[in-house]
Amino acid sequence: MHRPSLFGILNSKHCIRFAALLVLWLSATIVHAADRPNVVWIMSEDNSADYLQHFDPAGAPTPNIEAMAEHGITFNHAFSNAPVCSVARTTLITSCYAPRIGTQFHRRDTVAPMPDGVRMFPAYLRDAGYYTTNQRKEDYNAVKADDVWDASSPKAHWKNRPDKSMPFFHVQTYGDSHESSLHFPAKAMEQAPETDPASVKLQPYFPDTPIFRFTRARYHDRIMQIDQLVGKLLEELEADGELENTFVFYFGDHGGVLPRSKGYLYESGLHVPLVIRVPAKFQGLARRELGSRTDGFVEFVDFGPTVLALAGLERPEGIDGRAFLGKNVDADEVDQRNETFGYADRFDEKYDLVRSLRVGKWKYIRNFEPFLPDALQNNYRYKMLAYQEWRDLYKAGKLNDVQSQFFRAKPAEALYDLDSDPYEINNLADDPQYQEQLELLRRKLRDRLVSMPDLSFFTEAVVVSEAIKNPVVFGQQNHAQLLAMIDTVNLALLPPEDAEIQLAAALQHEDPWVRYWALVACSSHGKAVASLAPRAQELLLDIEPLVVVRAIEFLAMVSDIDTMPYLYRSFERATNEPEALRMVNSAVYLRDLYGDRFPIDPKRLQFAAILDRRKNSELDRRLDYLSGKP
């Protein structure tokens, strides 16, 4: 049978006509791409909204950001879902809640794959003809494919796109406001900051000292430096003739950075500044008056879908966020949004499982390990003089009740009215007047954790060893087990006399992770369930070493039993680094809280030969602290 050659096909009359149509279609596509807006993200590290005068009268002046607001929109309620960099940035780039996809651990042991069928959102922009660049910080906890950025480096820039008619998406991160900017020596206080320390307003949970005043003043100076950098980038866009083609987002990558902010689910750790400059020619995509403000809640999972919507692209399947700007976005609906979800798990070497839910003015925080104080040692955090002084004053008994909260055990759940208590220092959870509101938010949070499902109840050690190939599928397949764990740890919310019988049964459950969370609930109740000590003592021989460590924590609270041999034995049984790190987290807590009862000798913390330890890891940080190294 005769078959025409490829050359013959290409030269046929029909194919010539097809080729002409293809050229016309490609030309139309290029024109359409050029008519779409550019988007630029400007991120400053580690700063919450209250450090900008535009959001709080006590903040620093930021004239360039305020000028952006006059030509755009201010979002009074914008939130990071996580109070620390890698988890926050991973939430931004994936548009997914981190505990659902296994990316919730800051300085994670293992990078998680992206969920099946989901890509980091700039990849969709590239498919649509956008030039995507990032300068330069990534810090993702998910595996990044090669299709995300055209360039991601200190030199990445929209100017480098091969065709100047291409629309672009550019991310610019400024680190001048990073936590490390406050890691100054005492000698630095000899040079006065530009901001007068006497003029700053300190949060009421801080002691009013020269160190704290200098630290806040120095941070105001940093915010003003950020504002200057924002102004320079806007000038650069204008010089390129692109300013009026570009939506410019300015926001903080999470809250911070004075003590009790970065790493914590208080508003100071989650509430970020967000101002979006809107180009006049694309004002229809914003559906708002320039210079306006909105009280509608937006959170980091929403940012990616918003950029896609501005580019005229559909919302991908499998993500959690919703666009808040774009052609088909209803501004009135955005204004009615009033809910945001927060998560904190691991901050460097420090573990503490916490979740938050804010609905309007009401903030609910669930501390799943409330016996761990907020002040639990984190080596990097305590490089800051203000942190060091705060702890020294607490140990010396020189703080008032509000200033001491940070160093004490936390409540299992907290409810705050942010209108009357913006600093979250007056917990209403035990006030009968607010029980209906408490129970509503408690139920809403539980429903969220169960429906996601939230993988953190498996611990990072389990996620790494059993779930990391496909965390989302693992969570779905083990949903019933996760539900049992959540309901078990929530026995901590019942009155002790009502929880005791159920806890006794849970301590003997066939699932070691139900036993694990039952012990956490016992420790949350403390001496009120001391009658369960004999059953906890039986678990010192549990097959699961993390269960043993949790039993040791509870027994330390309610008995004088010598558990040190069991603690050392547990370390020998660790099979991966997150498991060992979780154990040492407990060892630090026990040593620091109970002193002479737990004289832990770091040299005796022997790990199994099977444990693959990284050099200079978070585990080493914990061991250095226990060894007394600075």
XYZ file of C-alpha atoms in Angstrom:
630
model
C 0.000 0.000 0.000
C 1.405 3.395 -0.985
C 1.878 5.861 1.900
C 2.617 9.553 1.225
C 5.903 10.896 2.559
C 5.980 13.349 5.446
C 7.284 15.945 3.008
C 4.298 15.326 0.789
C 1.903 15.700 3.697
C 3.468 18.965 4.801
C 3.242 20.310 1.301
C -0.316 19.223 0.657
C -2.919 21.922 0.081
C -4.776 21.034 3.272
C -1.685 21.167 5.429
C -0.630 24.506 4.054
C -4.047 25.842 5.004
C -3.727 24.232 8.465
C -0.276 25.738 8.947
C -1.606 29.183 8.102
C -4.379 28.805 10.645
C -1.840 27.602 13.231
C 0.299 30.701 12.687
C -2.746 32.935 13.134
C -3.704 31.080 16.350
C -0.198 31.363 17.764
C -0.116 35.066 16.960
C -3.428 35.596 18.700
C -2.148 33.665 21.704
C 0.967 35.827 21.958
C -1.105 39.014 21.765
C -3.452 37.672 24.435
C -0.506 36.790 26.678
C 0.885 40.299 26.327
C -2.465 41.712 27.402
C -2.486 39.780 30.643
C -1.128 41.413 33.788
C 2.234 40.742 35.301
C 2.355 39.847 38.988
C 5.179 40.650 41.412
C 5.370 39.414 44.977
C 7.544 41.371 47.413
C 8.070 39.434 50.625
C 9.780 40.705 53.736
C 10.870 38.056 56.185
C 9.572 37.606 59.705
C 7.313 40.578 60.256
C 3.712 40.793 61.386
C 1.279 43.535 60.429
C 1.567 45.410 63.716
C 5.113 46.568 62.913
C 3.814 48.805 60.100
C 2.108 52.081 60.940
C -0.223 51.420 58.015
C -1.779 48.623 60.086
C -1.072 49.735 63.658
C -0.456 53.276 64.940
C 2.404 51.899 67.060
C 4.244 50.594 63.981
C 6.968 52.097 61.824
C 6.245 54.570 58.996
C 6.366 52.974 55.522
C 5.629 55.706 52.945
C 6.317 53.548 49.880
C 4.009 50.777 51.027
C 1.411 53.380 51.970
C 1.701 54.830 48.447
C 1.054 51.340 47.072
C -2.078 51.213 49.207
C -3.347 54.514 47.789
C -3.174 52.899 44.350
C -4.496 49.554 45.447
C -6.037 47.506 48.229
C -5.110 46.960 51.858
C -6.096 43.625 53.364
C -6.632 44.181 57.062
C -6.895 40.449 57.732
C -4.230 38.544 55.804
C -2.722 35.466 57.433
C 0.097 33.052 57.013
C -1.131 29.574 57.847
C 2.165 28.808 59.594
C 4.354 31.034 61.781
C 7.683 29.888 60.345
C 9.425 30.231 57.008
C 9.661 26.849 55.283
C 6.133 25.782 56.179
C 4.675 29.180 55.260
C 6.513 29.307 51.929
C 5.551 25.745 51.097
C 1.920 26.632 51.786
C 2.261 29.597 49.407
C 3.845 27.658 46.560
C 1.576 24.590 46.803
C -1.719 26.311 47.731
C -2.263 23.351 50.086
C -2.539 23.101 53.857
C 0.776 21.648 54.975
C -0.511 19.029 57.486
C -2.626 17.491 54.718
C 0.279 16.965 52.337
C 3.106 16.221 54.815
C 5.027 19.514 54.563
C 4.382 20.890 58.060
C 7.770 20.289 59.727
C 10.200 23.229 59.721
C 13.704 21.861 59.040
C 12.048 18.625 58.010
C 13.919 15.370 57.825
C 12.578 14.424 54.384
C 11.071 16.460 51.558
C 7.542 15.339 50.685
C 6.368 14.778 47.102
C 3.694 17.012 45.670
C 0.195 15.495 45.818
C -0.809 13.473 42.774
C -1.952 15.758 39.970
C -0.920 18.961 41.760
C 1.950 21.223 40.724
C 3.536 24.237 42.357
C 1.389 27.017 40.954
C 4.014 28.923 38.875
C 4.190 25.847 36.636
C 0.650 26.569 35.434
C 1.713 30.131 34.642
C 4.643 28.888 32.575
C 2.310 26.637 30.599
C 0.241 29.727 29.824
C 3.216 31.697 28.512
C 4.378 33.513 31.646
C 8.039 33.992 32.494
C 8.473 32.990 36.140
C 11.371 34.081 38.336
C 12.280 33.916 41.997
C 14.959 35.981 43.743
C 15.892 33.997 45.542
C 14.657 32.195 48.612
C 12.703 28.958 48.181
C 12.955 26.860 51.392
C 10.262 24.401 50.331
C 9.321 21.230 52.195
C 7.956 19.686 48.988
C 9.854 18.303 46.000
C 10.216 21.053 43.396
C 9.925 19.918 39.784
C 11.880 21.514 36.939
C 8.793 23.254 35.572
C 8.276 25.799 38.378
C 10.716 28.616 37.609
C 12.368 29.868 34.482
C 15.009 31.135 36.901
C 15.432 30.991 40.674
C 18.686 32.555 41.827
C 20.215 35.817 43.084
C 20.210 36.974 39.457
C 16.693 35.876 38.516
C 14.777 38.831 37.098
C 11.843 39.595 34.838
C 14.218 41.617 32.640
C 15.848 38.378 31.506
C 12.762 37.019 29.739
C 13.529 36.169 26.117
C 10.577 38.133 24.723
C 9.687 41.468 26.307
C 6.041 40.932 25.340
C 5.839 37.939 27.681
C 3.903 38.509 30.899
C 5.878 37.637 34.015
C 5.514 36.482 37.596
C 8.387 37.496 39.850
C 8.995 36.816 43.546
C 11.381 39.081 45.466
C 12.343 38.275 49.056
C 14.059 40.802 51.323
C 15.809 39.399 54.382
C 16.632 42.699 56.101
C 13.801 42.091 58.557
C 14.760 38.479 59.295
C 15.022 37.236 62.887
C 18.814 37.197 62.601
C 18.793 41.009 62.350
C 17.993 41.009 66.071
C 20.849 38.682 66.998
C 23.056 41.586 67.991
C 25.618 41.633 70.826
C 25.182 43.868 73.875
C 27.860 46.183 72.496
C 25.553 47.078 69.590
C 23.294 48.914 72.029
C 25.964 51.590 72.388
C 24.880 52.957 69.002
C 21.407 54.475 69.078
C 18.922 53.255 66.454
C 17.161 55.729 64.188
C 13.901 55.029 66.036
C 13.929 56.391 69.572
C 13.573 53.410 71.961
C 11.578 55.614 74.328
C 8.948 56.149 71.613
C 8.068 52.502 70.908
C 5.123 50.659 72.383
C 5.961 47.300 73.961
C 3.494 44.437 74.030
C 2.117 43.918 77.582
C 3.586 40.413 77.850
C 7.103 41.870 77.645
C 9.057 43.357 80.537
C 9.722 47.043 79.966
C 13.526 47.067 79.845
C 16.175 48.905 77.802
C 16.952 45.672 75.915
C 13.355 45.160 74.852
C 12.932 48.809 73.895
C 16.161 48.812 71.895
C 15.164 45.555 70.170
C 11.785 46.881 69.085
C 13.284 50.208 67.967
C 15.935 48.381 65.961
C 13.193 46.361 64.300
C 11.309 49.521 63.352
C 14.496 50.609 61.588
C 14.528 47.302 59.707
C 10.936 47.760 58.597
C 11.802 51.222 57.287
C 14.680 49.653 55.328
C 12.224 47.170 53.844
C 10.026 50.079 52.781
C 12.955 51.684 50.967
C 13.623 48.434 49.103
C 9.957 48.219 48.126
C 10.202 51.754 46.755
C 13.279 50.886 44.683
C 11.601 47.866 43.134
C 8.550 49.935 42.219
C 10.860 52.472 40.595
C 12.487 49.660 38.637
C 9.116 48.476 37.349
C 8.228 52.028 36.358
C 11.546 52.540 34.560
C 10.863 49.358 32.584
C 7.423 50.622 31.631
C 5.806 47.721 33.484
C 4.399 49.292 36.643
C 0.960 49.913 35.129
C 0.917 46.380 33.720
C 1.662 44.753 37.082
C -0.157 43.704 40.238
C 2.394 44.208 43.028
C 1.828 42.304 46.269
C 3.708 43.335 49.391
C 3.432 40.997 52.394
C 5.372 39.396 55.227
C 6.237 35.708 54.834
C 4.802 35.127 58.355
C 4.709 37.010 61.640
C 7.540 38.000 63.886
C 10.008 38.607 65.101
C 10.286 39.763 68.688
C 9.737 36.975 71.241
C 6.391 35.119 71.238
C 5.753 35.673 67.542
C 7.725 33.649 65.005
C 7.042 29.993 65.676
C 3.817 30.615 67.623
C 0.163 30.648 66.574
C -0.638 33.952 68.209
C -1.682 36.784 65.904
C 1.885 38.098 66.179
C 3.029 34.918 64.414
C 0.296 34.682 61.766
C -1.185 38.099 60.969
C 0.842 39.564 58.103
C 0.721 42.888 56.271
C -0.739 42.631 52.771
C -0.994 45.551 50.354
C -1.632 45.011 46.643
C -0.964 47.778 44.140
C -3.470 47.521 41.302
C -2.603 48.778 37.796
C -5.381 51.066 36.563
C -5.823 49.206 33.274
C -6.563 45.989 35.158
C -8.688 47.474 37.928
C -11.598 45.364 36.684
C -9.780 42.259 37.919
C -9.729 43.691 41.435
C -13.358 44.865 41.459
C -12.536 47.446 44.130
C -11.887 51.137 44.429
C -8.239 52.103 44.536
C -7.194 53.120 48.024
C -9.762 50.842 49.647
C -9.374 48.461 52.567
C -11.146 45.154 53.148
C -11.787 43.197 56.330
C -12.300 39.919 54.450
C -9.950 37.146 55.579
C -7.336 35.822 53.139
C -4.675 33.226 53.935
C -1.570 31.856 52.251
C -3.323 28.916 50.551
C -5.309 31.588 48.643
C -2.360 33.473 47.173
C -1.484 31.008 44.396
C -5.071 30.654 43.125
C -5.334 34.453 43.156
C -2.304 34.855 40.870
C -3.714 32.200 38.535
C -7.080 33.972 38.479
C -5.415 37.295 37.623
C -3.725 35.496 34.722
C -7.097 34.177 33.544
C -6.361 30.574 34.529
C -8.648 28.062 36.201
C -8.209 26.908 39.775
C -6.340 23.564 39.724
C -7.918 20.475 41.243
C -6.462 19.157 44.480
C -5.559 22.468 46.182
C -7.120 24.119 49.224
C -7.033 27.829 48.416
C -9.575 30.176 46.808
C -8.810 33.267 44.738
C -9.577 36.677 46.236
C -8.925 38.741 43.081
C -9.686 37.966 39.440
C -12.312 38.223 36.724
C -14.802 35.801 38.244
C -14.148 36.604 41.910
C -16.985 38.263 43.817
C -15.507 41.024 45.984
C -18.580 40.993 48.227
C -18.039 37.284 48.897
C -14.375 37.913 49.732
C -15.454 40.628 52.160
C -17.592 38.081 53.988
C -14.759 35.594 54.503
C -13.915 35.453 58.198
C -12.027 32.240 58.897
C -8.356 31.246 58.952
C -6.574 28.065 60.021
C -3.092 27.930 61.573
C -0.623 25.144 62.279
C 2.644 24.744 64.172
C 4.549 21.465 64.556
C 8.335 21.585 64.519
C 10.492 24.700 64.693
C 14.080 23.554 64.099
C 14.733 21.106 66.943
C 11.630 22.060 68.973
C 8.411 20.044 68.709
C 5.049 21.314 69.950
C 1.813 20.367 68.150
C -0.563 23.362 68.067
C -3.530 24.265 65.869
C -5.567 27.467 65.689
C -8.813 28.597 64.155
C -9.893 32.207 63.955
C -13.496 33.061 63.068
C -14.113 36.799 63.013
C -12.949 38.299 66.283
C -12.764 34.900 68.012
C -9.478 33.022 68.174
C -9.282 29.395 69.307
C -5.939 27.728 70.003
C -5.661 24.013 70.703
C -2.407 23.104 72.443
C -2.162 19.340 72.036
C 0.927 19.189 74.283
C 0.038 21.935 76.781
C 2.545 20.830 79.401
C 5.318 21.988 77.040
C 5.777 25.717 77.753
C 6.107 28.188 74.889
C 9.573 28.924 76.277
C 10.847 25.387 75.622
C 14.451 25.672 74.492
C 15.207 26.450 70.864
C 18.867 27.284 70.351
C 18.414 29.740 67.483
C 15.596 31.597 69.220
C 17.640 32.206 72.354
C 20.410 33.923 70.439
C 18.307 37.069 70.819
C 19.224 39.163 73.866
C 15.557 39.924 74.510
C 14.756 36.225 74.737
C 17.680 35.657 77.088
C 16.730 38.560 79.343
C 13.079 37.519 79.424
C 14.035 34.034 80.643
C 16.524 35.389 83.197
C 13.910 37.720 84.659
C 11.428 34.860 84.917
C 13.929 32.672 86.757
C 14.646 35.581 89.104
C 10.923 35.997 89.861
C 10.826 39.541 88.453
C 7.929 39.193 86.006
C 4.230 39.809 86.539
C 1.592 37.187 85.782
C 1.053 38.193 82.143
C 4.788 38.371 81.441
C 5.258 34.922 83.018
C 2.692 33.105 80.864
C 5.282 32.280 78.221
C 7.303 30.175 80.670
C 4.459 28.184 82.199
C 2.451 25.219 81.005
C -0.159 26.253 78.452
C -3.907 25.609 78.630
C -5.100 22.688 76.504
C -7.388 25.125 74.737
C -7.604 28.884 74.678
C -10.300 31.263 73.495
C -9.572 34.926 72.883
C -11.783 37.874 71.988
C -9.368 39.785 69.762
C -11.442 42.959 69.760
C -10.966 43.401 73.505
C -7.765 41.339 73.859
C -5.575 41.782 70.751
C -2.485 40.451 72.541
C -4.141 37.117 73.481
C -3.413 37.221 77.182
C -6.914 36.729 78.659
C -8.030 33.147 78.047
C -11.831 32.878 78.124
C -11.998 29.089 77.749
C -12.978 28.529 81.376
C -15.472 31.384 81.519
C -19.061 29.983 81.563
C -20.217 33.046 79.652
C -18.318 31.911 76.542
C -18.905 28.145 76.576
C -21.164 28.193 73.520
C -18.507 30.014 71.481
C -15.782 27.697 72.816
C -17.676 24.545 71.909
C -18.472 25.870 68.440
C -14.837 26.595 67.604
C -13.646 23.381 69.253
C -16.031 21.416 67.039
C -15.125 23.356 63.895
C -11.419 22.754 64.459
C -11.901 19.041 65.100
C -13.928 18.747 61.898
C -11.119 20.415 59.971
C -8.441 18.130 61.385
C -10.470 15.008 60.684
C -11.603 15.982 57.193
C -8.155 17.072 55.947
C -6.931 14.644 57.410
C -4.157 16.152 59.564
C -1.079 13.905 59.292
C 0.689 15.343 62.344
C -1.065 12.922 64.674
C 1.110 10.189 63.164
C 4.274 12.097 64.271
C 7.056 13.039 61.886
C 8.824 9.746 62.582
C 5.858 7.786 61.199
C 5.357 10.147 58.270
C 9.005 9.686 57.260
C 9.021 5.904 57.636
C 5.554 5.030 56.349
C 3.844 7.918 54.575
C 6.443 9.941 52.707
C 5.980 8.281 49.311
C 2.441 9.650 49.130
C 1.346 11.485 52.286
C -2.102 12.417 50.978
C -3.011 8.850 50.081
C -1.566 7.588 53.383
C -3.815 9.979 55.292
C -6.879 8.879 53.359
C -6.106 5.175 53.777
C -5.535 5.557 57.530
C -8.382 7.934 58.217
C -10.073 5.737 60.815
C -6.836 5.394 62.790
C -6.290 9.136 62.697
C -9.830 9.771 63.912
C -9.198 7.461 66.882
C -5.998 9.328 67.755
C -7.634 12.767 67.598
C -10.568 11.677 69.729
C -8.180 10.105 72.226
C -6.009 13.189 72.705
C -9.161 15.299 72.941
C -10.016 13.460 76.155
C -7.782 16.171 77.610
C -10.707 18.561 77.084
C -13.081 16.634 79.327
C -13.251 17.085 83.079
C -10.699 14.658 84.600
C -13.367 12.585 86.309
C -15.166 12.100 82.974
C -11.984 11.338 81.025
C -10.379 8.901 83.462
C -12.254 5.717 82.502
C -11.807 6.333 78.769
C -8.117 7.112 79.259
C -7.622 3.895 81.205
C -9.041 1.942 78.273
C -7.021 3.915 75.731
C -3.780 3.180 77.609
C -4.412 -0.496 76.851
C -5.459 -0.012 73.223
C -3.941 -2.337 70.623
C -2.804 0.624 68.499
C 0.441 2.059 69.948
C -0.419 5.523 68.610
C -3.706 5.552 70.503
C -1.685 4.673 73.613
C 0.742 7.468 72.701
C -1.989 10.122 72.529
C -3.704 8.725 75.622
C -0.504 9.423 77.546
C -0.359 12.939 76.114
C -3.937 13.475 77.328
C -2.921 12.117 80.750
C -0.038 14.593 80.916
C -2.434 17.369 79.894
C -4.574 16.562 82.943
C -1.502 15.989 85.146
C -2.086 15.178 88.795
C -5.850 15.178 88.320
C -5.513 11.688 86.774
C -2.622 10.482 88.937
C -4.580 7.268 89.594
C -3.557 6.169 86.074
C 0.137 6.083 87.019
C 0.228 2.254 87.475
C -1.101 1.736 83.961
C 1.376 4.272 82.593
C 4.165 2.471 84.441
C 3.301 -0.720 82.551
C 3.960 1.184 79.325
C 7.613 1.720 80.255
C 8.092 -1.621 78.505
C 5.984 -0.733 75.460
C 7.089 -2.006 72.068
C 6.974 1.554 70.717
C 9.801 3.682 72.207
C 7.945 6.974 71.720
C 5.127 5.577 73.845
C 7.703 4.879 76.562
C 8.918 8.471 76.463
C 5.374 9.792 76.745
C 4.829 7.504 79.748
C 7.975 8.952 81.338
C 6.625 12.494 80.913
C 3.375 11.619 82.653
C 5.051 9.683 85.457
C 7.410 12.611 86.075
C 4.348 14.758 86.836
C 2.557 12.372 89.167
C 5.126 10.079 90.784
C 8.703 9.702 92.017
C 9.394 6.576 89.956
C 12.944 6.436 88.580
C 12.418 6.302 84.830
C 15.901 7.288 83.697
C 16.921 3.733 82.659
C 13.863 3.533 80.409
C 14.655 6.909 78.876
C 18.187 5.858 77.953
C 16.900 2.529 76.607
C 14.399 4.315 74.368
C 17.128 6.273 72.610
C 18.879 3.022 71.746
C 15.712 1.886 69.966
C 15.209 4.928 67.727
C 15.108 3.955 64.052
C 15.089 7.364 62.329
C 16.248 10.858 63.162
C 12.791 12.417 63.748
C 12.051 9.666 66.250
C 15.298 10.348 68.114
C 14.733 14.114 67.925
C 11.254 13.742 69.402
C 12.759 11.785 72.300
C 15.430 14.409 72.947
C 12.723 17.088 72.827
C 11.175 15.317 75.832
C 14.568 14.928 77.481
C 15.134 18.700 77.309
C 11.687 19.322 78.759
C 12.263 16.854 81.617
C 15.762 18.131 82.402
C 14.766 21.808 82.338
C 11.513 21.422 84.265
C 12.400 18.756 86.814
C 16.072 19.543 87.314
C 17.828 17.100 89.640
C 15.292 14.354 88.976
C 16.502 14.098 85.374
C 20.277 14.666 85.385
C 20.563 13.602 81.765
C 24.056 12.676 80.624
C 24.241 13.337 76.857
C 27.082 10.805 76.586
C 24.639 8.101 77.574
C 22.216 8.959 74.786
C 23.315 6.160 72.505
C 21.488 5.737 69.225
C 21.025 2.525 67.286
C 23.525 1.797 64.543
C 20.631 1.745 62.087
C 19.950 5.432 62.714
C 21.167 7.500 59.763
C 22.261 10.750 61.426
C 23.042 13.890 59.484
C 25.954 16.067 60.517
C 25.136 19.348 62.279
C 21.476 18.357 62.420
C 18.711 19.531 64.718
C 19.433 16.441 66.803
C 22.962 17.733 67.349
C 21.526 21.078 68.478
C 19.561 19.342 71.191
C 22.581 17.320 72.300
C 24.743 20.460 72.355
C 22.220 22.148 74.635
C 22.114 19.186 77.003
C 25.920 19.219 77.016
C 26.014 22.884 77.989
C 27.548 24.072 74.735
C 26.689 27.667 73.724
